[in-house]
Amino acid sequence: MQVPSGKQGNLFWVPFFFVFYKEVRRFKSVFIETVLGPVISTTLYIVVFGMAMSAQLTSTNDLPYIAFLLPGLIMMSCLNQSFHGTTAAFVTAKYTGEIEDYARLPISSNQLLIGFILGGWLRGMVVSFFNLIIGSLAYYYLYQSWIPLENPFLLLIFLSLGGLTFSCLGAAIGIWAQNHEHISAIGIFILAPLIFLGGVFFSVENFSPFWKAASSFNPIFYMINGTRYSFLGSSDVPVLTCMLVSVFSVLMIYSVAYYLCGKVNLQRW
Amino acid sequence: MSQNKNILEIKNLSKSYGNFKAVDDVSFNIASGEIFALLGPNGAGKTSIISCISGVSKFAEGSISVAGSDVISSVKDAKFNIGVVPQELINHGFFNVRQILEFYSGFYAIAKNKDRINFLLDRLGLWEHREKRVRKLSGGMKRRVLIAKALLHKPKLLLLDEPTAGIDIELRKQLWSFVKELKSEGMSILLTTHYLEEAEQLSDRLGILHHGKLKYLTDSNSLISRLGKKIICIELSEPIKSEHPLLIKSDGKKLHFNLPMDYSLGLLFKENNIETKDVVDIQMEKSNLESVVEGFLQSKTTGGV
């Protein structure tokens, strides 16, 4: 005699939660690679650029250079980890063949995408949290005072928007990619230039007019400035503009990922 | 639910990949509690039909409904009633067997499914492997995990795409027994297979697919006994001379016969005046699917479905 199945819950929310939960368990199971590694990488940036070079550099508002650098580093790591969170989710699913399972399951594109995207976003936020702690401790060690954090709520919003944007981007690339080379190419030729020219290490006011104009088309520039505003209360562009560009980026890139999800034949590699 | 109610209804299904027509105007139904086997050589269109039913492949022509839900317009409702065991194995790199079954229960909206999971782990011989990562399991064990995953929500229709390909005889027989148990509980099953014996053992009805067309629908035993062949090699201690019409080769001591599947060995011995005490060895080779399909295609007794 067969044992019956358990009781079915809400047909939308329960499967959606399990997509998200499985993704969180996945990145948690490789904690060293997904959380510890990025935190150590950011720590090295803090030690080399923030602590060793801070003495020779000053930033706006006469604050030490590390106060300028830390918001940029925290956002940079958040964007990177959110991006890699969702690309890894799709790449793993394509390698193991799980991607074909998802097509057979009663899970819609929205449930799958949002579940994966929130998983990537959470990975970015967890890494950001640890980076914030380490950065704050480094600042305290250097100046015996805590780094100014003007608006913690705004910081949470900008990190979330940045994380979601890049989590959506990672999903779009993960769906589109036919092999590892595609993912690497996007990282090297698009992501790295956008991040480095987005004003992580110095103000775009120091750029030549050409690069300064080019930066105004870079959504990361607005996200980093929004984060910096949350810490310092000042940035290169108005905070409202940063917010609008960030929200628009999330919506636009999610639409692209959703379109690709319906268009691309999701097959195992 | 009435025994006669159709759980799966396929009407005039056609599926093309570019200019290649993989499925060509196929129609058939499966009733509640019925096992239907789809036979056919590689590339005949079996997996394409499974993909269309399970919602993996889109199709332009025809219709498919599962438990009354159309797989295009009510895809989610249909999927909640289907369990699929795909042909290719899935590794699930990061998780152990129990975790995977918990996640997949959740995907079918069942947040707590411990009793069913324990039952399937036990019934499919996975209990002692439940804490092992799926990718560490052998091919046969991974196939059991696929079957467990497909049954977590107790679907009305189970799709088995070559479920016993590449697994040993013992496991194959265990699975056959489990499939029969599922049938007795009222589950409808669509099975694709290369193994005639499997179709013979399990299915109530079967269809032969050839170049995407469903050529024949029948009850399993009649087709195999009518079209299947067995080659018998009898080795004797003393040579004999035989002019039996089904003899294909003889050196006096070793006689090879090509017999219909239902031809009795007793009759063959009697017709050739063979005494059992003179028999040293008997070897038998049953015809494979390809030869049955070939035999069917050569026979002109049917005009399709």
PDB file of N, CA and C in Angstrom, chain A residues 113-172:
ATOM      1  N   LEU A 113      12.941  32.559 -11.894  1.00  0.00           N
ATOM      2  CA  LEU A 113      13.843  33.709 -11.999  1.00  0.00           C
ATOM      3  C   LEU A 113      13.941  34.462 -10.683  1.00  0.00           C
ATOM      4  N   ILE A 114      12.785  34.782 -10.096  1.00  0.00           N
ATOM      5  CA  ILE A 114      12.814  35.598  -8.875  1.00  0.00           C
ATOM      6  C   ILE A 114      13.457  34.805  -7.730  1.00  0.00           C
ATOM      7  N   GLY A 115      13.192  33.502  -7.685  1.00  0.00           N
ATOM      8  CA  GLY A 115      13.826  32.659  -6.665  1.00  0.00           C
ATOM      9  C   GLY A 115      15.342  32.690  -6.792  1.00  0.00           C
ATOM     10  N   PHE A 116      15.841  32.507  -8.009  1.00  0.00           N
ATOM     11  CA  PHE A 116      17.290  32.536  -8.242  1.00  0.00           C
ATOM     12  C   PHE A 116      17.861  33.933  -7.971  1.00  0.00           C
ATOM     13  N   ILE A 117      17.126  34.956  -8.420  1.00  0.00           N
ATOM     14  CA  ILE A 117      17.621  36.332  -8.277  1.00  0.00           C
ATOM     15  C   ILE A 117      17.715  36.714  -6.793  1.00  0.00           C
ATOM     16  N   LEU A 118      16.701  36.339  -6.032  1.00  0.00           N
ATOM     17  CA  LEU A 118      16.760  36.652  -4.594  1.00  0.00           C
ATOM     18  C   LEU A 118      17.892  35.879  -3.910  1.00  0.00           C
ATOM     19  N   GLY A 119      18.161  34.682  -4.402  1.00  0.00           N
ATOM     20  CA  GLY A 119      19.300  33.913  -3.872  1.00  0.00           C
ATOM     21  C   GLY A 119      20.601  34.648  -4.127  1.00  0.00           C
ATOM     22  N   GLY A 120      20.782  35.148  -5.353  1.00  0.00           N
ATOM     23  CA  GLY A 120      21.988  35.909  -5.707  1.00  0.00           C
ATOM     24  C   GLY A 120      22.079  37.194  -4.909  1.00  0.00           C
ATOM     25  N   TRP A 121      20.926  37.851  -4.767  1.00  0.00           N
ATOM     26  CA  TRP A 121      20.879  39.103  -3.996  1.00  0.00           C
ATOM     27  C   TRP A 121      21.307  38.856  -2.548  1.00  0.00           C
ATOM     28  N   LEU A 122      20.786  37.769  -1.958  1.00  0.00           N
ATOM     29  CA  LEU A 122      21.120  37.482  -0.556  1.00  0.00           C
ATOM     30  C   LEU A 122      22.621  37.221  -0.397  1.00  0.00           C
ATOM     31  N   ARG A 123      23.194  36.516  -1.383  1.00  0.00           N
ATOM     32  CA  ARG A 123      24.643  36.259  -1.332  1.00  0.00           C
ATOM     33  C   ARG A 123      25.399  37.594  -1.324  1.00  0.00           C
ATOM     34  N   GLY A 124      24.985  38.516  -2.185  1.00  0.00           N
ATOM     35  CA  GLY A 124      25.614  39.845  -2.232  1.00  0.00           C
ATOM     36  C   GLY A 124      25.460  40.574  -0.912  1.00  0.00           C
ATOM     37  N   MET A 125      24.279  40.467  -0.295  1.00  0.00           N
ATOM     38  CA  MET A 125      24.023  41.183   0.958  1.00  0.00           C
ATOM     39  C   MET A 125      24.828  40.595   2.119  1.00  0.00           C
ATOM     40  N   VAL A 126      24.941  39.267   2.145  1.00  0.00           N
ATOM     41  CA  VAL A 126      25.712  38.625   3.223  1.00  0.00           C
ATOM     42  C   VAL A 126      27.178  39.060   3.132  1.00  0.00           C
ATOM     43  N   VAL A 127      27.719  39.044   1.912  1.00  0.00           N
ATOM     44  CA  VAL A 127      29.112  39.460   1.707  1.00  0.00           C
ATOM     45  C   VAL A 127      29.263  40.939   2.098  1.00  0.00           C
ATOM     46  N   SER A 128      28.288  41.760   1.711  1.00  0.00           N
ATOM     47  CA  SER A 128      28.347  43.192   2.048  1.00  0.00           C
ATOM     48  C   SER A 128      28.371  43.405   3.558  1.00  0.00           C
ATOM     49  N   PHE A 129      27.578  42.614   4.275  1.00  0.00           N
ATOM     50  CA  PHE A 129      27.509  42.741   5.729  1.00  0.00           C
ATOM     51  C   PHE A 129      28.892  42.507   6.351  1.00  0.00           C
ATOM     52  N   PHE A 130      29.532  41.419   5.924  1.00  0.00           N
ATOM     53  CA  PHE A 130      30.867  41.119   6.476  1.00  0.00           C
ATOM     54  C   PHE A 130      31.885  42.181   6.063  1.00  0.00           C
ATOM     55  N   ASN A 131      31.768  42.641   4.809  1.00  0.00           N
ATOM     56  CA  ASN A 131      32.693  43.679   4.344  1.00  0.00           C
ATOM     57  C   ASN A 131      32.525  44.965   5.150  1.00  0.00           C
ATOM     58  N   LEU A 132      31.276  45.278   5.471  1.00  0.00           N
ATOM     59  CA  LEU A 132      30.994  46.487   6.258  1.00  0.00           C
ATOM     60  C   LEU A 132      31.656  46.377   7.635  1.00  0.00           C
ATOM     61  N   ILE A 133      31.546  45.221   8.243  1.00  0.00           N
ATOM     62  CA  ILE A 133      32.146  45.026   9.569  1.00  0.00           C
ATOM     63  C   ILE A 133      33.671  45.170   9.485  1.00  0.00           C
ATOM     64  N   ILE A 134      34.268  44.484   8.503  1.00  0.00           N
ATOM     65  CA  ILE A 134      35.733  44.520   8.389  1.00  0.00           C
ATOM     66  C   ILE A 134      36.213  45.926   8.044  1.00  0.00           C
ATOM     67  N   GLY A 135      35.507  46.591   7.142  1.00  0.00           N
ATOM     68  CA  GLY A 135      35.871  47.975   6.768  1.00  0.00           C
ATOM     69  C   GLY A 135      35.774  48.920   7.952  1.00  0.00           C
ATOM     70  N   SER A 136      34.699  48.752   8.731  1.00  0.00           N
ATOM     71  CA  SER A 136      34.505  49.629   9.901  1.00  0.00           C
ATOM     72  C   SER A 136      35.611  49.421  10.925  1.00  0.00           C
ATOM     73  N   LEU A 137      35.985  48.144  11.126  1.00  0.00           N
ATOM     74  CA  LEU A 137      37.054  47.847  12.084  1.00  0.00           C
ATOM     75  C   LEU A 137      38.385  48.438  11.616  1.00  0.00           C
ATOM     76  N   ALA A 138      38.643  48.358  10.304  1.00  0.00           N
ATOM     77  CA  ALA A 138      39.887  48.918   9.751  1.00  0.00           C
ATOM     78  C   ALA A 138      39.909  50.435   9.961  1.00  0.00           C
ATOM     79  N   TYR A 139      38.765  51.062   9.732  1.00  0.00           N
ATOM     80  CA  TYR A 139      38.656  52.515   9.904  1.00  0.00           C
ATOM     81  C   TYR A 139      38.901  52.884  11.371  1.00  0.00           C
ATOM     82  N   TYR A 140      38.295  52.103  12.258  1.00  0.00           N
ATOM     83  CA  TYR A 140      38.451  52.368  13.688  1.00  0.00           C
ATOM     84  C   TYR A 140      39.915  52.199  14.115  1.00  0.00           C
ATOM     85  N   TYR A 141      40.551  51.177  13.564  1.00  0.00           N
ATOM     86  CA  TYR A 141      41.951  50.906  13.881  1.00  0.00           C
ATOM     87  C   TYR A 141      42.827  52.096  13.476  1.00  0.00           C
ATOM     88  N   LEU A 142      42.479  52.688  12.317  1.00  0.00           N
ATOM     89  CA  LEU A 142      43.303  53.794  11.812  1.00  0.00           C
ATOM     90  C   LEU A 142      43.008  55.116  12.521  1.00  0.00           C
ATOM     91  N   TYR A 143      41.726  55.372  12.792  1.00  0.00           N
ATOM     92  CA  TYR A 143      41.347  56.721  13.250  1.00  0.00           C
ATOM     93  C   TYR A 143      40.669  56.759  14.629  1.00  0.00           C
ATOM     94  N   GLN A 144      40.571  55.614  15.290  1.00  0.00           N
ATOM     95  CA  GLN A 144      39.951  55.506  16.616  1.00  0.00           C
ATOM     96  C   GLN A 144      38.551  56.143  16.648  1.00  0.00           C
ATOM     97  N   SER A 145      37.882  56.102  15.533  1.00  0.00           N
ATOM     98  CA  SER A 145      36.465  56.516  15.494  1.00  0.00           C
ATOM     99  C   SER A 145      35.783  55.700  14.398  1.00  0.00           C
ATOM    100  N   TRP A 146      34.459  55.566  14.536  1.00  0.00           N
ATOM    101  CA  TRP A 146      33.729  54.760  13.542  1.00  0.00           C
ATOM    102  C   TRP A 146      33.537  55.557  12.264  1.00  0.00           C
ATOM    103  N   ILE A 147      33.532  54.856  11.141  1.00  0.00           N
ATOM    104  CA  ILE A 147      33.300  55.517   9.843  1.00  0.00           C
ATOM    105  C   ILE A 147      31.916  56.173   9.873  1.00  0.00           C
ATOM    106  N   PRO A 148      31.789  57.382   9.365  1.00  0.00           N
ATOM    107  CA  PRO A 148      30.460  58.004   9.368  1.00  0.00           C
ATOM    108  C   PRO A 148      29.477  57.195   8.519  1.00  0.00           C
ATOM    109  N   LEU A 149      28.314  56.945   9.098  1.00  0.00           N
ATOM    110  CA  LEU A 149      27.265  56.278   8.320  1.00  0.00           C
ATOM    111  C   LEU A 149      26.003  57.110   8.487  1.00  0.00           C
ATOM    112  N   GLU A 150      25.825  58.040   7.521  1.00  0.00           N
ATOM    113  CA  GLU A 150      24.763  59.041   7.630  1.00  0.00           C
ATOM    114  C   GLU A 150      23.380  58.406   7.609  1.00  0.00           C
ATOM    115  N   ASN A 151      23.195  57.432   6.706  1.00  0.00           N
ATOM    116  CA  ASN A 151      21.836  56.905   6.540  1.00  0.00           C
ATOM    117  C   ASN A 151      21.864  55.383   6.286  1.00  0.00           C
ATOM    118  N   PRO A 152      21.828  54.597   7.358  1.00  0.00           N
ATOM    119  CA  PRO A 152      21.911  53.132   7.199  1.00  0.00           C
ATOM    120  C   PRO A 152      20.773  52.566   6.344  1.00  0.00           C
ATOM    121  N   PHE A 153      19.576  53.142   6.470  1.00  0.00           N
ATOM    122  CA  PHE A 153      18.427  52.658   5.709  1.00  0.00           C
ATOM    123  C   PHE A 153      18.661  52.827   4.202  1.00  0.00           C
ATOM    124  N   LEU A 154      19.229  54.012   3.864  1.00  0.00           N
ATOM    125  CA  LEU A 154      19.526  54.281   2.446  1.00  0.00           C
ATOM    126  C   LEU A 154      20.606  53.318   1.945  1.00  0.00           C
ATOM    127  N   LEU A 155      21.553  53.011   2.816  1.00  0.00           N
ATOM    128  CA  LEU A 155      22.612  52.066   2.441  1.00  0.00           C
ATOM    129  C   LEU A 155      21.997  50.706   2.093  1.00  0.00           C
ATOM    130  N   LEU A 156      21.061  50.275   2.936  1.00  0.00           N
ATOM    131  CA  LEU A 156      20.387  48.992   2.698  1.00  0.00           C
ATOM    132  C   LEU A 156      19.654  49.017   1.354  1.00  0.00           C
ATOM    133  N   ILE A 157      19.011  50.138   1.071  1.00  0.00           N
ATOM    134  CA  ILE A 157      18.255  50.248  -0.186  1.00  0.00           C
ATOM    135  C   ILE A 157      19.204  50.207  -1.390  1.00  0.00           C
ATOM    136  N   PHE A 158      20.287  50.975  -1.331  1.00  0.00           N
ATOM    137  CA  PHE A 158      21.198  51.001  -2.490  1.00  0.00           C
ATOM    138  C   PHE A 158      21.914  49.666  -2.683  1.00  0.00           C
ATOM    139  N   LEU A 159      22.316  49.043  -1.590  1.00  0.00           N
ATOM    140  CA  LEU A 159      22.946  47.719  -1.737  1.00  0.00           C
ATOM    141  C   LEU A 159      21.947  46.726  -2.326  1.00  0.00           C
ATOM    142  N   SER A 160      20.697  46.825  -1.879  1.00  0.00           N
ATOM    143  CA  SER A 160      19.675  45.918  -2.399  1.00  0.00           C
ATOM    144  C   SER A 160      19.437  46.144  -3.883  1.00  0.00           C
ATOM    145  N   LEU A 161      19.313  47.425  -4.256  1.00  0.00           N
ATOM    146  CA  LEU A 161      19.051  47.723  -5.675  1.00  0.00           C
ATOM    147  C   LEU A 161      20.229  47.293  -6.548  1.00  0.00           C
ATOM    148  N   GLY A 162      21.435  47.576  -6.078  1.00  0.00           N
ATOM    149  CA  GLY A 162      22.630  47.168  -6.830  1.00  0.00           C
ATOM    150  C   GLY A 162      22.705  45.656  -6.927  1.00  0.00           C
ATOM    151  N   GLY A 163      22.474  44.992  -5.791  1.00  0.00           N
ATOM    152  CA  GLY A 163      22.516  43.527  -5.769  1.00  0.00           C
ATOM    153  C   GLY A 163      21.463  42.928  -6.687  1.00  0.00           C
ATOM    154  N   LEU A 164      20.251  43.494  -6.640  1.00  0.00           N
ATOM    155  CA  LEU A 164      19.178  42.961  -7.490  1.00  0.00           C
ATOM    156  C   LEU A 164      19.503  43.174  -8.969  1.00  0.00           C
ATOM    157  N   THR A 165      20.028  44.366  -9.302  1.00  0.00           N
ATOM    158  CA  THR A 165      20.363  44.640 -10.702  1.00  0.00           C
ATOM    159  C   THR A 165      21.353  43.605 -11.225  1.00  0.00           C
ATOM    160  N   PHE A 166      22.392  43.371 -10.442  1.00  0.00           N
ATOM    161  CA  PHE A 166      23.430  42.453 -10.930  1.00  0.00           C
ATOM    162  C   PHE A 166      23.031  40.987 -10.786  1.00  0.00           C
ATOM    163  N   SER A 167      22.129  40.721  -9.883  1.00  0.00           N
ATOM    164  CA  SER A 167      21.580  39.377  -9.794  1.00  0.00           C
ATOM    165  C   SER A 167      20.729  39.106 -11.044  1.00  0.00           C
ATOM    166  N   CYS A 168      19.947  40.114 -11.457  1.00  0.00           N
ATOM    167  CA  CYS A 168      19.150  39.988 -12.700  1.00  0.00           C
ATOM    168  C   CYS A 168      20.081  39.830 -13.893  1.00  0.00           C
ATOM    169  N   LEU A 169      21.160  40.621 -13.908  1.00  0.00           N
ATOM    170  CA  LEU A 169      22.112  40.532 -15.020  1.00  0.00           C
ATOM    171  C   LEU A 169      22.753  39.147 -15.062  1.00  0.00           C
ATOM    172  N   GLY A 170      23.113  38.649 -13.892  1.00  0.00           N
ATOM    173  CA  GLY A 170      23.692  37.300 -13.815  1.00  0.00           C
ATOM    174  C   GLY A 170      22.711  36.258 -14.331  1.00  0.00           C
ATOM    175  N   ALA A 171      21.421  36.442 -14.019  1.00  0.00           N
ATOM    176  CA  ALA A 171      20.405  35.492 -14.505  1.00  0.00           C
ATOM    177  C   ALA A 171      20.338  35.548 -16.029  1.00  0.00           C
ATOM    178  N   ALA A 172      20.294  36.777 -16.570  1.00  0.00           N
ATOM    179  CA  ALA A 172      20.203  36.927 -18.036  1.00  0.00           C
ATOM    180  C   ALA A 172      21.404  36.272 -18.712  1.00  0.00           C
TER     181      ALA A 172
END
